[in-house]
Tab-separated table of C-alpha atoms in Angstrom:
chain	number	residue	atom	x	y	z
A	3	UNK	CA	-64.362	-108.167	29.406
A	4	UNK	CA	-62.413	-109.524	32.484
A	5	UNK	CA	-64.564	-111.660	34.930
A	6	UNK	CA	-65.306	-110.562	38.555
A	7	UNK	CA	-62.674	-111.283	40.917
A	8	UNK	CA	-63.425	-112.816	44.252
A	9	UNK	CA	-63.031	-109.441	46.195
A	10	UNK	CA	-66.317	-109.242	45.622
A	11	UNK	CA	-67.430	-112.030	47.514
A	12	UNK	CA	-64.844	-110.846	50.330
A	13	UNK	CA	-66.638	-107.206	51.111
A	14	UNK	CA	-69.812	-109.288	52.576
A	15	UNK	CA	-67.617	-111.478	54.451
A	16	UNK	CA	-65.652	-108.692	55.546
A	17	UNK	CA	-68.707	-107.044	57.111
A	18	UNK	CA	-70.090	-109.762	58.468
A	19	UNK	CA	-67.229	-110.347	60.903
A	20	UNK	CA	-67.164	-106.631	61.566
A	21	UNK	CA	-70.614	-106.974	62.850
A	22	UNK	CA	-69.298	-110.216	64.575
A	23	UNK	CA	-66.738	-108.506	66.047
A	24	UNK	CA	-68.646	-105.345	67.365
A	25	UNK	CA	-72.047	-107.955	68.558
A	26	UNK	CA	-69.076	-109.703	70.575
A	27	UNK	CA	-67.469	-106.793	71.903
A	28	UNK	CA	-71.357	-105.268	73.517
A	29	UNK	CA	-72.302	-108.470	74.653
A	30	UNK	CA	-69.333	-110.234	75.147
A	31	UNK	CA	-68.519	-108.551	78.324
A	32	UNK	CA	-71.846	-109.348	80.496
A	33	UNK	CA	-71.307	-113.415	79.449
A	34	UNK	CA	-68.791	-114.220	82.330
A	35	UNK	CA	-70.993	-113.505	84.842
A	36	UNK	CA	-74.055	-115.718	83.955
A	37	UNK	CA	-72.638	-118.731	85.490
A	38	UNK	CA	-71.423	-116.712	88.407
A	39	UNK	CA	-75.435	-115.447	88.649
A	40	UNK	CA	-76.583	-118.800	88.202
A	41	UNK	CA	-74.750	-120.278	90.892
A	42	UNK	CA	-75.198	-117.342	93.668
A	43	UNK	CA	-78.997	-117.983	93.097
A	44	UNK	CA	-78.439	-121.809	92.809
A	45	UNK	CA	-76.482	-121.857	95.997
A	46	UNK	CA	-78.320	-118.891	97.526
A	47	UNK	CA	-74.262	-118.176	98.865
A	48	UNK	CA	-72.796	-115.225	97.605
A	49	UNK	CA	-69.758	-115.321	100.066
A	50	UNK	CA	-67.299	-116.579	97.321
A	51	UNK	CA	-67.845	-113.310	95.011
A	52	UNK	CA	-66.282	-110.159	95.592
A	53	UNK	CA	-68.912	-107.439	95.282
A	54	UNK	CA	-65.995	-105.240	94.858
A	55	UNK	CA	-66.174	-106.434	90.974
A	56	UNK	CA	-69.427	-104.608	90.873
A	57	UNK	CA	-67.913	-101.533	92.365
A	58	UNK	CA	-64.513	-101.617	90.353
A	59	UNK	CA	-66.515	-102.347	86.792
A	60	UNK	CA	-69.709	-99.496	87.536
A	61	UNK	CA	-66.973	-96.771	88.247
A	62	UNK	CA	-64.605	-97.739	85.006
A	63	UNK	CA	-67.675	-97.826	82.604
A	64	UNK	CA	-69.332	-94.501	84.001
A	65	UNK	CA	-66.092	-92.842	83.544
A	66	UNK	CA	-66.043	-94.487	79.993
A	67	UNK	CA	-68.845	-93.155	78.889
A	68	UNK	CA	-67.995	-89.851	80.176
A	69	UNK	CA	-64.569	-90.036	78.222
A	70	UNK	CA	-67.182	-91.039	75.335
A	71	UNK	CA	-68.131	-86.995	75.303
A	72	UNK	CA	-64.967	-86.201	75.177
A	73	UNK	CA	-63.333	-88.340	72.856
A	74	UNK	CA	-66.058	-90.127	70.636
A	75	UNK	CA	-64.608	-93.706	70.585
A	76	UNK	CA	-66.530	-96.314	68.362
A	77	UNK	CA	-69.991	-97.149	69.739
A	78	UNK	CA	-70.063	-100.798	70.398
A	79	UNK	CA	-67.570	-100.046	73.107
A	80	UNK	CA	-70.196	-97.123	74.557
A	81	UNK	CA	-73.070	-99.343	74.053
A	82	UNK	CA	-70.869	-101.928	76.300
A	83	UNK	CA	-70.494	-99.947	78.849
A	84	UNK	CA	-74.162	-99.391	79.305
A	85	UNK	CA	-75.489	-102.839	79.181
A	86	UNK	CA	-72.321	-103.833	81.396
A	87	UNK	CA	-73.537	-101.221	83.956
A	88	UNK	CA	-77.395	-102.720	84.333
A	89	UNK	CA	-75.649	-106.040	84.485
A	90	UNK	CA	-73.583	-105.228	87.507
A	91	UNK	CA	-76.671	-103.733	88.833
A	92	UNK	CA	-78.182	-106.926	88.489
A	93	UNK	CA	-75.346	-108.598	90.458
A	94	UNK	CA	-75.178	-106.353	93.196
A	95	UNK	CA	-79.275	-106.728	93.516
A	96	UNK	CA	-79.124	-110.702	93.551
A	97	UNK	CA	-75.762	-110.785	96.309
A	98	UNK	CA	-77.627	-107.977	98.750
A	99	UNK	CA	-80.659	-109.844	98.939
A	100	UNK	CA	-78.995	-113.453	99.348
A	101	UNK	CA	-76.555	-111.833	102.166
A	102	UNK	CA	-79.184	-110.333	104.091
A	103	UNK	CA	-81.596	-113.276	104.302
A	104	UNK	CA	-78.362	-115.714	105.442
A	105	UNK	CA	-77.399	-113.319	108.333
A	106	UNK	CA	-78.009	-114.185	111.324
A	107	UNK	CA	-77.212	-110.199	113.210
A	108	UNK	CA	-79.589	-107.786	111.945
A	109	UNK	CA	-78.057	-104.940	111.539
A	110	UNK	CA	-78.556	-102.853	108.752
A	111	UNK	CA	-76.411	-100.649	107.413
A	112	UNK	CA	-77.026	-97.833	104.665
A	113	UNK	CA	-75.283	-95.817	102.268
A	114	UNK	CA	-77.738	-92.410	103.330
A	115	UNK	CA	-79.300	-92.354	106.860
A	116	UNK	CA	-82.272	-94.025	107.607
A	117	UNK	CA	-85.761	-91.908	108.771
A	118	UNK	CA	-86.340	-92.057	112.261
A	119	UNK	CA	-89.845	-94.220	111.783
A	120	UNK	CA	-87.274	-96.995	110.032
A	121	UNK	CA	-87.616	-99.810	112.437
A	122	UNK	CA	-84.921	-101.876	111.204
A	123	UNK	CA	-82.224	-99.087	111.684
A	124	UNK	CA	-81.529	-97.139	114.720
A	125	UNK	CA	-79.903	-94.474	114.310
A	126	UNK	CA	-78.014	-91.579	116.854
A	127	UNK	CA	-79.286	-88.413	116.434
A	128	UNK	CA	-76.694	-86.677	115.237
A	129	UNK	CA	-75.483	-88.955	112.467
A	130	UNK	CA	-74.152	-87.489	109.541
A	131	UNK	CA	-76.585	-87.882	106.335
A	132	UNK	CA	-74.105	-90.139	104.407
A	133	UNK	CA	-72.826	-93.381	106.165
A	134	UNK	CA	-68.935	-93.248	104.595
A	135	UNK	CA	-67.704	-95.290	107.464
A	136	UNK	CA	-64.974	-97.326	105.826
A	137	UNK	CA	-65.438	-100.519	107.740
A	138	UNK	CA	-69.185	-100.960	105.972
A	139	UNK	CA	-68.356	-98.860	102.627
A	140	UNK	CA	-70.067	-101.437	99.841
A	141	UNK	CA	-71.345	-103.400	102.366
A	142	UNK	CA	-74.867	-102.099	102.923
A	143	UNK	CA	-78.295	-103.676	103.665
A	144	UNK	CA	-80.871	-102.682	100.649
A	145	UNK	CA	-80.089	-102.182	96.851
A	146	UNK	CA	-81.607	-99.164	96.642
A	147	UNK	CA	-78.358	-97.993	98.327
A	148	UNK	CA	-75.815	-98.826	95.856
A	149	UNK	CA	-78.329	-97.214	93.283
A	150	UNK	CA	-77.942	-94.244	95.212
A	151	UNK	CA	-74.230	-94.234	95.556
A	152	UNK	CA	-74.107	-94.982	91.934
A	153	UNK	CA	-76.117	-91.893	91.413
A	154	UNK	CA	-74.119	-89.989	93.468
A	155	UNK	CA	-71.212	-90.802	91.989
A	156	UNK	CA	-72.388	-90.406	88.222
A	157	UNK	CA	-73.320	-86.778	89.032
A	158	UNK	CA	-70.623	-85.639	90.546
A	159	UNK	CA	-68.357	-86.956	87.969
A	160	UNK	CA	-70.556	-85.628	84.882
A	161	UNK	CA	-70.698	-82.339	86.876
A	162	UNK	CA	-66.561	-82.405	86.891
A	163	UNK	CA	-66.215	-83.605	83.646
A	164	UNK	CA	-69.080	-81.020	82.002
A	165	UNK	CA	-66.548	-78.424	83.823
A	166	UNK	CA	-63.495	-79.712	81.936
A	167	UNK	CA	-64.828	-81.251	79.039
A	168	UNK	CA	-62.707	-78.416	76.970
A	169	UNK	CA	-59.545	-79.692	78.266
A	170	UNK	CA	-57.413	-82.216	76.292
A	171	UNK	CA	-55.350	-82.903	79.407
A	172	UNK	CA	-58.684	-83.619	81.539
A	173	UNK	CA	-60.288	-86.100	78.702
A	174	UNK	CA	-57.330	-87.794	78.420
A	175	UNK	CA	-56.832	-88.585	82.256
A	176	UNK	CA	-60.022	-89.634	82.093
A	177	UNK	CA	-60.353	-92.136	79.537
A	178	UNK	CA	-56.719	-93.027	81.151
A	179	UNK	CA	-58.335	-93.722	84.525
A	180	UNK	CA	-61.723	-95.135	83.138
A	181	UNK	CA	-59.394	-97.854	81.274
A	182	UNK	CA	-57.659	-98.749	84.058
A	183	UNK	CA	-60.284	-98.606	86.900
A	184	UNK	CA	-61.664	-101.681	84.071
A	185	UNK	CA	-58.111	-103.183	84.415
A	186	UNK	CA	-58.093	-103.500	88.066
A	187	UNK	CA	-61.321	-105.624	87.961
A	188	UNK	CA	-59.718	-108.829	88.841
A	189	UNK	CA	-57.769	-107.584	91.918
A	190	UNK	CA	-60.538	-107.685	93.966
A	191	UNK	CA	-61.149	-111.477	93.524
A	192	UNK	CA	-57.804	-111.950	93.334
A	193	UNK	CA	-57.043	-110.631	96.741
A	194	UNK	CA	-59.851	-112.271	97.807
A	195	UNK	CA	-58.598	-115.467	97.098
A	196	UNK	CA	-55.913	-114.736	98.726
A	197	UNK	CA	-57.746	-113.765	101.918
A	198	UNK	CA	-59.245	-117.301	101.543
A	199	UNK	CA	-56.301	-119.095	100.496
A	200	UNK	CA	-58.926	-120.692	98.570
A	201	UNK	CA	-60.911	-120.021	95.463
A	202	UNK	CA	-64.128	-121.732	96.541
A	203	UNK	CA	-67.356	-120.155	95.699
A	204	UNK	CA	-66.222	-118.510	92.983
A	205	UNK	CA	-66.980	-119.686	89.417
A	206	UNK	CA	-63.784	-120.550	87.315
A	207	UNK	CA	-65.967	-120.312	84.332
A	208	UNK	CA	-66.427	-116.899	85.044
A	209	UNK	CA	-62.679	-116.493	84.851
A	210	UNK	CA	-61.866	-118.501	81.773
A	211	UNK	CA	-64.220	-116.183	80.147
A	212	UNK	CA	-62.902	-112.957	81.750
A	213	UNK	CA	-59.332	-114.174	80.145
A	214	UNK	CA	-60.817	-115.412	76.535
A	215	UNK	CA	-62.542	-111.829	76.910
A	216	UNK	CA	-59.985	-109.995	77.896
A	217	UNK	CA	-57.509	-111.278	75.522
A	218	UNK	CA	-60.545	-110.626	72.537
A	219	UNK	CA	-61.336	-107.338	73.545
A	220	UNK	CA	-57.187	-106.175	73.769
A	221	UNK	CA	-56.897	-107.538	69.960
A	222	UNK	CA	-60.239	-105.924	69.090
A	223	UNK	CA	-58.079	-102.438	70.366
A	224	UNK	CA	-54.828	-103.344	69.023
A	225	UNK	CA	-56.641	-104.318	65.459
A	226	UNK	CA	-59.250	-100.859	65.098
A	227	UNK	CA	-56.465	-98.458	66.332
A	228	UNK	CA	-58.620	-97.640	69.426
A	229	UNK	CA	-57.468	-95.104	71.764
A	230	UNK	CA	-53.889	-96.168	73.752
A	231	UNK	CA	-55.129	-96.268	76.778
A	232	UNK	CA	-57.484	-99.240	75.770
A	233	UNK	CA	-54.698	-101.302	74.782
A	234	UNK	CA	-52.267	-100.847	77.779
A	235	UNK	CA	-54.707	-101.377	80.001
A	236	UNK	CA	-56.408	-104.146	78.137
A	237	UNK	CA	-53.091	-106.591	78.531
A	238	UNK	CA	-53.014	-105.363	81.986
A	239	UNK	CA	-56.505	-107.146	82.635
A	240	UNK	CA	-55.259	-110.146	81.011
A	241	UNK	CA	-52.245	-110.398	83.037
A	242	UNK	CA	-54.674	-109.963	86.269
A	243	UNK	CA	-57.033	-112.509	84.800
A	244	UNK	CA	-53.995	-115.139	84.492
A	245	UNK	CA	-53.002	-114.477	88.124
A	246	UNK	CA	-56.210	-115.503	89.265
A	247	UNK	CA	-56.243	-118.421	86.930
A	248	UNK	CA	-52.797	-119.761	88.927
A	249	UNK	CA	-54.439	-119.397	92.220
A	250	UNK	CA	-56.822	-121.732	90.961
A	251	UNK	CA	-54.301	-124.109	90.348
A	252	UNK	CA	-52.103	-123.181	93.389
A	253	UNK	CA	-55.305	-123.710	95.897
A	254	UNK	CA	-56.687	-126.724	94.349
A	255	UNK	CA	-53.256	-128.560	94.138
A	256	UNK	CA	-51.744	-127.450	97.111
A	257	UNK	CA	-54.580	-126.483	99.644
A	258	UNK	CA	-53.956	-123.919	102.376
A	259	UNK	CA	-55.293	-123.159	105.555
A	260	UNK	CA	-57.302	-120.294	105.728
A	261	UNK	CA	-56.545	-117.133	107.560
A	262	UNK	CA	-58.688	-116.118	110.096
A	263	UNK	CA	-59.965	-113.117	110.065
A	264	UNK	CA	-61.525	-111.654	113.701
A	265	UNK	CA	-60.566	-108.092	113.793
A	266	UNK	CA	-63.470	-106.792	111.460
A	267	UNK	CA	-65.531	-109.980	110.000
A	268	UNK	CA	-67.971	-107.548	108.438
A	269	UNK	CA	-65.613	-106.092	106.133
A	270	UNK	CA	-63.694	-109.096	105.170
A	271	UNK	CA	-67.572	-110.389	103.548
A	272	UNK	CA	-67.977	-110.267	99.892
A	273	UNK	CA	-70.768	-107.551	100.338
């Protein structure tokens, strides 16, 4: 009788880094940002984050799990894009509340318009029910704001995509733009940056584990034949992620001076 080989020793193994891999790839994505959390509330300064990272990462993972219903990917990347949507939630709640305390004008503005027995905002008569003035887009007063315009925008994407969930074409596109929404999640900071000429305030942890991440998460694709749009888009986040990862270099090495910035200083905030 011929003796057990080691293969069998290999198909526990084997699983065990599958569930490894899949643990890594739900939770793996929220980790970055718990030193970035840490210090906003440490610092109670949330001026060297780009709240635009909330708004780039909540559209690209609501569209993902739209392009879920159409095209039923595996489900640690669904289950990601959940917890990664309550943790951007999270951010967004912590930088509103630390930017209004530290300013110094009161004046609120909202994302619907306020009722005419709020104190705090004074509003004309006539004003239209949604604020979409660009100058103060993602840069409103109260949480419950962005959880309204994140509402908003959920149902009037799952209303499209209910629509045109028959189409090939349509699901496509959308797991095209979901994917690279995602990809464009360093731009932000990395025009901010830019803006700054520094990179002060803003936690280079949180970018050595965006590019570790990033460059995980593209293998992870590449390796469990995931849909091509993942994979493209994936190695353009890591490419984004690197960028930043030279201004960090550039600004500390060679300092700059900053640009000033007079023409509208409410929309040049982080939030």
């Amino acid at each position: 009788m011929e003796a057990p080989g080691p293969e069998w020793a290999l198909v526990p193994m084997r699983q065990l880094v599958s569930w490894v891999a899949a643990g890594a790839m739900v939770f793996g994505g929220v980790v970055p940002y718990i030193p970035q959390y840490r210090h906003i509330r440490r610092s109670q300064n949330a001026e060297g984050f780009s709240s635009y990272v909330c708004l780039v990462l909540l559209v690209a993972n609501i569209l993902r799990i739209l392009f879920w219903f159409g095209r039923r990917f595996e489900s640690p990347l669904l289950w990601q894009s959940i917890i990664m949507i309550f943790t951007m939630l999270l951010m967004l709640k912590l930088c509103t509340e630390v930017r209004v305390s530290n300013e110094l004008n009161i004046k609120r503005r909202s994302f619907a318009a306020a009722d005419s027995k709020d104190e705090e905002i004074k509003a004309p008569p006539k004003r239209s029910y949604l604020d979409f003035d660009l100058n103060y887009f993602w840069h409103w007063s109260k949480f419950t704001d962005y959880v309204q315009c994140v509402l908003t925008f959920t149902g009037v994407t799952g209303y499209i995509t209910y629509l045109w969930l028959d189409s090939s074409l349509f699901v496509e596109t959308l797991g095209f733009l979901a994917v690279f929404t995602e990809a464009m999640l360093g731009v932000p900071q990395l025009y901010r940056n830019y803006q700054n000429r520094s990179t002060e305030g803003m936690s280079v942890k949180m970018v050595l584990m965006w590019t570790s991440g990033d460059t995980f998460k593209t293998v992870y694709f590449i390796l469990n034949q995931a849909p091509f749009q993942f994979s493209i888009c994936g190695l353009l986040q890591v490419f984004v992620d690197i960028a930043i990862l030279l201004q960090v270099y550039l600004y500390s090495y060679y300092p700059q001076k900053p640009v000033s910035h007079t023409a509208h200083p409410a929309s040049t905030k982080a939030l």
